[in-house]
JSON list of C-alpha atoms in Angstrom, two decimals:
[
{"chain": "A", "resi": 335, "resn": "MET", "atom": "CA", "xyz": [0.09, 0.16, 0.04]},
{"chain": "A", "resi": 336, "resn": "LYS", "atom": "CA", "xyz": [2.96, 2.16, 0.86]},
{"chain": "A", "resi": 337, "resn": "ARG", "atom": "CA", "xyz": [4.45, 1.58, -2.39]},
{"chain": "A", "resi": 338, "resn": "LEU", "atom": "CA", "xyz": [1.19, 2.37, -4.35]},
{"chain": "A", "resi": 339, "resn": "GLY", "atom": "CA", "xyz": [1.06, 5.78, -2.35]},
{"chain": "A", "resi": 340, "resn": "LEU", "atom": "CA", "xyz": [4.62, 6.65, -3.39]},
{"chain": "A", "resi": 341, "resn": "PHE", "atom": "CA", "xyz": [3.75, 5.73, -7.03]},
{"chain": "A", "resi": 342, "resn": "VAL", "atom": "CA", "xyz": [0.75, 7.92, -7.21]},
{"chain": "A", "resi": 343, "resn": "ALA", "atom": "CA", "xyz": [2.63, 10.85, -5.71]},
{"chain": "A", "resi": 344, "resn": "ALA", "atom": "CA", "xyz": [5.48, 10.40, -8.03]},
{"chain": "A", "resi": 345, "resn": "ILE", "atom": "CA", "xyz": [3.06, 10.45, -10.96]},
{"chain": "A", "resi": 346, "resn": "LEU", "atom": "CA", "xyz": [1.26, 13.61, -9.70]},
{"chain": "A", "resi": 347, "resn": "MET", "atom": "CA", "xyz": [4.60, 15.42, -9.30]},
{"chain": "A", "resi": 348, "resn": "SER", "atom": "CA", "xyz": [5.76, 14.50, -12.74]},
{"chain": "A", "resi": 349, "resn": "ALA", "atom": "CA", "xyz": [2.50, 15.67, -14.49]},
{"chain": "A", "resi": 350, "resn": "THR", "atom": "CA", "xyz": [2.74, 19.05, -12.32]},
{"chain": "A", "resi": 351, "resn": "VAL", "atom": "CA", "xyz": [6.23, 19.70, -13.48]},
{"chain": "A", "resi": 352, "resn": "SER", "atom": "CA", "xyz": [5.41, 18.82, -17.24]},
{"chain": "A", "resi": 353, "resn": "PHE", "atom": "CA", "xyz": [2.22, 21.09, -17.17]},
{"chain": "A", "resi": 354, "resn": "ALA", "atom": "CA", "xyz": [4.51, 23.94, -15.40]},
{"chain": "A", "resi": 355, "resn": "SER", "atom": "CA", "xyz": [7.32, 23.82, -17.95]},
{"chain": "A", "resi": 356, "resn": "ASN", "atom": "CA", "xyz": [5.00, 24.14, -20.89]},
{"chain": "A", "resi": 357, "resn": "LYS", "atom": "CA", "xyz": [4.01, 27.68, -19.94]},
{"chain": "A", "resi": 358, "resn": "GLU", "atom": "CA", "xyz": [7.14, 29.24, -20.85]},
{"chain": "A", "resi": 359, "resn": "LYS", "atom": "CA", "xyz": [8.28, 26.88, -23.59]},
{"chain": "A", "resi": 360, "resn": "ALA", "atom": "CA", "xyz": [9.10, 28.42, -27.00]},
{"chain": "A", "resi": 361, "resn": "PRO", "atom": "CA", "xyz": [6.67, 27.88, -29.61]},
{"chain": "A", "resi": 362, "resn": "PHE", "atom": "CA", "xyz": [9.09, 26.70, -32.18]},
{"chain": "A", "resi": 363, "resn": "ALA", "atom": "CA", "xyz": [12.24, 24.84, -30.76]},
{"chain": "A", "resi": 364, "resn": "ALA", "atom": "CA", "xyz": [14.45, 22.58, -32.85]},
{"chain": "A", "resi": 365, "resn": "THR", "atom": "CA", "xyz": [18.17, 22.22, -32.15]},
{"chain": "A", "resi": 366, "resn": "THR", "atom": "CA", "xyz": [20.64, 22.89, -34.83]},
{"chain": "A", "resi": 367, "resn": "TYR", "atom": "CA", "xyz": [21.57, 19.10, -34.77]},
{"chain": "A", "resi": 368, "resn": "GLN", "atom": "CA", "xyz": [17.98, 18.27, -35.38]},
{"chain": "A", "resi": 369, "resn": "LEU", "atom": "CA", "xyz": [17.88, 20.45, -38.30]},
{"chain": "A", "resi": 370, "resn": "CYS", "atom": "CA", "xyz": [21.09, 19.33, -39.79]},
{"chain": "A", "resi": 371, "resn": "SER", "atom": "CA", "xyz": [19.92, 15.77, -39.63]},
{"chain": "A", "resi": 372, "resn": "TYR", "atom": "CA", "xyz": [16.30, 16.45, -41.13]},
{"chain": "A", "resi": 373, "resn": "LEU", "atom": "CA", "xyz": [17.58, 18.82, -43.72]},
{"chain": "A", "resi": 374, "resn": "ASP", "atom": "CA", "xyz": [21.05, 17.18, -44.57]},
{"chain": "A", "resi": 375, "resn": "LEU", "atom": "CA", "xyz": [22.83, 20.50, -44.24]},
{"chain": "A", "resi": 376, "resn": "THR", "atom": "CA", "xyz": [26.36, 21.22, -45.35]},
{"chain": "A", "resi": 377, "resn": "SER", "atom": "CA", "xyz": [28.86, 22.38, -42.92]},
{"chain": "A", "resi": 378, "resn": "VAL", "atom": "CA", "xyz": [28.37, 26.04, -44.15]},
{"chain": "A", "resi": 379, "resn": "GLN", "atom": "CA", "xyz": [24.65, 25.78, -44.05]},
{"chain": "A", "resi": 380, "resn": "ALA", "atom": "CA", "xyz": [24.95, 24.22, -40.63]},
{"chain": "A", "resi": 381, "resn": "ARG", "atom": "CA", "xyz": [26.76, 27.22, -39.09]},
{"chain": "A", "resi": 382, "resn": "GLN", "atom": "CA", "xyz": [24.34, 29.86, -40.83]},
{"chain": "A", "resi": 383, "resn": "VAL", "atom": "CA", "xyz": [21.43, 27.84, -39.71]},
{"chain": "A", "resi": 384, "resn": "GLU", "atom": "CA", "xyz": [22.94, 27.81, -36.22]},
{"chain": "A", "resi": 385, "resn": "ASP", "atom": "CA", "xyz": [23.16, 31.58, -36.23]},
{"chain": "A", "resi": 386, "resn": "ILE", "atom": "CA", "xyz": [19.48, 32.13, -37.58]},
{"chain": "A", "resi": 387, "resn": "ASN", "atom": "CA", "xyz": [18.20, 29.40, -34.99]},
{"chain": "A", "resi": 388, "resn": "GLU", "atom": "CA", "xyz": [19.79, 31.47, -32.07]},
{"chain": "A", "resi": 389, "resn": "TYR", "atom": "CA", "xyz": [18.39, 34.74, -33.36]},
{"chain": "A", "resi": 390, "resn": "PHE", "atom": "CA", "xyz": [14.91, 32.98, -33.95]},
{"chain": "A", "resi": 391, "resn": "MET", "atom": "CA", "xyz": [15.01, 31.79, -30.23]},
{"chain": "A", "resi": 392, "resn": "GLU", "atom": "CA", "xyz": [15.82, 35.25, -28.88]},
{"chain": "A", "resi": 393, "resn": "MET", "atom": "CA", "xyz": [13.00, 36.68, -30.93]},
{"chain": "A", "resi": 394, "resn": "GLN", "atom": "CA", "xyz": [10.62, 34.11, -29.55]},
{"chain": "A", "resi": 395, "resn": "GLU", "atom": "CA", "xyz": [11.66, 34.77, -26.14]},
{"chain": "A", "resi": 396, "resn": "SER", "atom": "CA", "xyz": [11.02, 38.45, -26.55]},
{"chain": "A", "resi": 397, "resn": "SER", "atom": "CA", "xyz": [7.64, 37.69, -27.74]},
{"chain": "A", "resi": 398, "resn": "LEU", "atom": "CA", "xyz": [6.79, 35.59, -24.95]},
{"chain": "A", "resi": 399, "resn": "HIS", "atom": "CA", "xyz": [7.74, 38.56, -22.35]},
{"chain": "A", "resi": 400, "resn": "ALA", "atom": "CA", "xyz": [5.31, 40.90, -23.85]},
{"chain": "A", "resi": 401, "resn": "THR", "atom": "CA", "xyz": [2.26, 41.77, -21.69]},
{"chain": "A", "resi": 402, "resn": "ASN", "atom": "CA", "xyz": [-0.46, 42.73, -24.32]},
{"chain": "A", "resi": 403, "resn": "LYS", "atom": "CA", "xyz": [-1.69, 39.56, -26.17]},
{"chain": "A", "resi": 404, "resn": "GLU", "atom": "CA", "xyz": [-1.83, 41.76, -29.44]},
{"chain": "A", "resi": 405, "resn": "ILE", "atom": "CA", "xyz": [1.77, 42.69, -29.14]},
{"chain": "A", "resi": 406, "resn": "LYS", "atom": "CA", "xyz": [2.79, 39.19, -28.41]},
{"chain": "A", "resi": 407, "resn": "GLU", "atom": "CA", "xyz": [1.21, 37.76, -31.48]},
{"chain": "A", "resi": 408, "resn": "GLU", "atom": "CA", "xyz": [2.61, 40.48, -33.46]},
{"chain": "A", "resi": 409, "resn": "LYS", "atom": "CA", "xyz": [6.09, 40.07, -32.18]},
{"chain": "A", "resi": 410, "resn": "LEU", "atom": "CA", "xyz": [5.77, 36.05, -32.85]},
{"chain": "A", "resi": 411, "resn": "GLN", "atom": "CA", "xyz": [4.62, 36.56, -36.34]},
{"chain": "A", "resi": 412, "resn": "LYS", "atom": "CA", "xyz": [7.50, 38.80, -36.97]},
{"chain": "A", "resi": 413, "resn": "ALA", "atom": "CA", "xyz": [9.90, 36.34, -35.65]},
{"chain": "A", "resi": 414, "resn": "VAL", "atom": "CA", "xyz": [8.51, 33.38, -37.72]},
{"chain": "A", "resi": 415, "resn": "TYR", "atom": "CA", "xyz": [8.56, 35.41, -40.90]},
{"chain": "A", "resi": 416, "resn": "GLY", "atom": "CA", "xyz": [11.91, 36.72, -40.13]},
{"chain": "A", "resi": 417, "resn": "ASN", "atom": "CA", "xyz": [13.19, 33.17, -39.64]},
{"chain": "A", "resi": 418, "resn": "LEU", "atom": "CA", "xyz": [11.50, 31.94, -42.92]},
{"chain": "A", "resi": 419, "resn": "LYS", "atom": "CA", "xyz": [13.06, 34.76, -44.76]},
{"chain": "A", "resi": 420, "resn": "LEU", "atom": "CA", "xyz": [16.50, 34.18, -43.53]},
{"chain": "A", "resi": 421, "resn": "MET", "atom": "CA", "xyz": [16.25, 30.41, -44.01]},
{"chain": "A", "resi": 422, "resn": "LYS", "atom": "CA", "xyz": [15.23, 30.83, -47.43]},
{"chain": "A", "resi": 423, "resn": "ARG", "atom": "CA", "xyz": [18.43, 32.66, -48.20]},
{"chain": "A", "resi": 424, "resn": "VAL", "atom": "CA", "xyz": [20.46, 29.72, -46.72]},
{"chain": "A", "resi": 425, "resn": "LEU", "atom": "CA", "xyz": [18.54, 26.46, -47.80]},
{"chain": "A", "resi": 426, "resn": "ASP", "atom": "CA", "xyz": [17.99, 25.31, -51.31]},
{"chain": "A", "resi": 427, "resn": "ALA", "atom": "CA", "xyz": [14.30, 24.76, -52.57]},
{"chain": "A", "resi": 428, "resn": "ASP", "atom": "CA", "xyz": [13.84, 21.18, -51.29]},
{"chain": "A", "resi": 429, "resn": "GLN", "atom": "CA", "xyz": [15.54, 21.82, -47.78]},
{"chain": "A", "resi": 430, "resn": "TYR", "atom": "CA", "xyz": [13.35, 24.91, -47.61]},
{"chain": "A", "resi": 431, "resn": "ARG", "atom": "CA", "xyz": [10.19, 22.97, -48.42]},
{"chain": "A", "resi": 432, "resn": "LYS", "atom": "CA", "xyz": [10.81, 20.46, -45.78]},
{"chain": "A", "resi": 433, "resn": "TYR", "atom": "CA", "xyz": [11.55, 23.24, -43.03]},
{"chain": "A", "resi": 434, "resn": "VAL", "atom": "CA", "xyz": [8.43, 24.95, -43.82]},
{"chain": "A", "resi": 435, "resn": "ALA", "atom": "CA", "xyz": [6.57, 21.78, -43.50]},
{"chain": "A", "resi": 436, "resn": "LEU", "atom": "CA", "xyz": [8.33, 21.42, -40.18]},
{"chain": "A", "resi": 437, "resn": "ILE", "atom": "CA", "xyz": [7.56, 24.75, -38.91]},
{"chain": "A", "resi": 438, "resn": "ASN", "atom": "CA", "xyz": [3.79, 24.20, -40.10]},
{"chain": "A", "resi": 439, "resn": "VAL", "atom": "CA", "xyz": [3.56, 20.82, -38.31]},
{"chain": "A", "resi": 440, "resn": "THR", "atom": "CA", "xyz": [5.12, 22.26, -35.31]},
{"chain": "A", "resi": 441, "resn": "ASN", "atom": "CA", "xyz": [2.62, 25.13, -35.06]},
{"chain": "A", "resi": 442, "resn": "ASN", "atom": "CA", "xyz": [-0.36, 22.83, -35.73]},
{"chain": "A", "resi": 443, "resn": "ASN", "atom": "CA", "xyz": [0.84, 20.48, -32.79]},
{"chain": "A", "resi": 444, "resn": "ASN", "atom": "CA", "xyz": [1.27, 23.41, -30.56]},
{"chain": "A", "resi": 445, "resn": "ARG", "atom": "CA", "xyz": [-2.30, 24.48, -31.14]},
{"chain": "A", "resi": 446, "resn": "LEU", "atom": "CA", "xyz": [-3.49, 21.03, -30.33]},
{"chain": "A", "resi": 447, "resn": "MET", "atom": "CA", "xyz": [-1.46, 21.18, -26.97]},
{"chain": "A", "resi": 448, "resn": "SER", "atom": "CA", "xyz": [-2.56, 24.76, -26.21]},
{"chain": "A", "resi": 449, "resn": "ILE", "atom": "CA", "xyz": [0.98, 25.98, -26.25]},
{"chain": "A", "resi": 450, "resn": "GLU", "atom": "CA", "xyz": [1.73, 29.56, -27.39]},
{"chain": "A", "resi": 451, "resn": "SER", "atom": "CA", "xyz": [1.46, 29.56, -31.46]},
{"chain": "A", "resi": 452, "resn": "VAL", "atom": "CA", "xyz": [0.83, 31.79, -34.25]},
{"chain": "A", "resi": 453, "resn": "PRO", "atom": "CA", "xyz": [-2.81, 32.38, -34.34]},
{"chain": "A", "resi": 454, "resn": "ASP", "atom": "CA", "xyz": [-4.95, 31.54, -37.35]},
{"chain": "A", "resi": 455, "resn": "LEU", "atom": "CA", "xyz": [-2.00, 32.01, -39.78]},
{"chain": "A", "resi": 456, "resn": "PHE", "atom": "CA", "xyz": [-0.64, 30.08, -42.41]},
{"chain": "A", "resi": 457, "resn": "LEU", "atom": "CA", "xyz": [2.96, 30.43, -42.29]},
{"chain": "A", "resi": 458, "resn": "ALA", "atom": "CA", "xyz": [4.02, 29.94, -45.64]},
{"chain": "A", "resi": 459, "resn": "GLU", "atom": "CA", "xyz": [3.41, 28.29, -48.90]},
{"chain": "A", "resi": 460, "resn": "ASN", "atom": "CA", "xyz": [5.05, 24.94, -49.29]},
{"chain": "A", "resi": 461, "resn": "LYS", "atom": "CA", "xyz": [6.52, 25.41, -52.89]}
]
């Protein structure tokens, strides 16, 4: 009986921690390593993508600290479009298509999980 009580307490604590951590999570988070693997980047592209990814994370964090919801959404939208613009310069057409698909899927998943996402916005055409 004591084991069951400890097990239930552990599950409740882990659920509480996971819900609490989602509040400040960046809407779009992918490590450079994940992007390198998924997009099959060259070494030059990987360095540029790493810089763009760091800049994108900074822009997302600044949007999360905004108090007004409209300003927060506007900053997040600017961050996403700025990121897409920079990535389009670095990636070839096929890599960019994969990246846009990844961003769109991530945004849709975030909406389903009620994490901060770009509201009612088709991020980019996948051409």
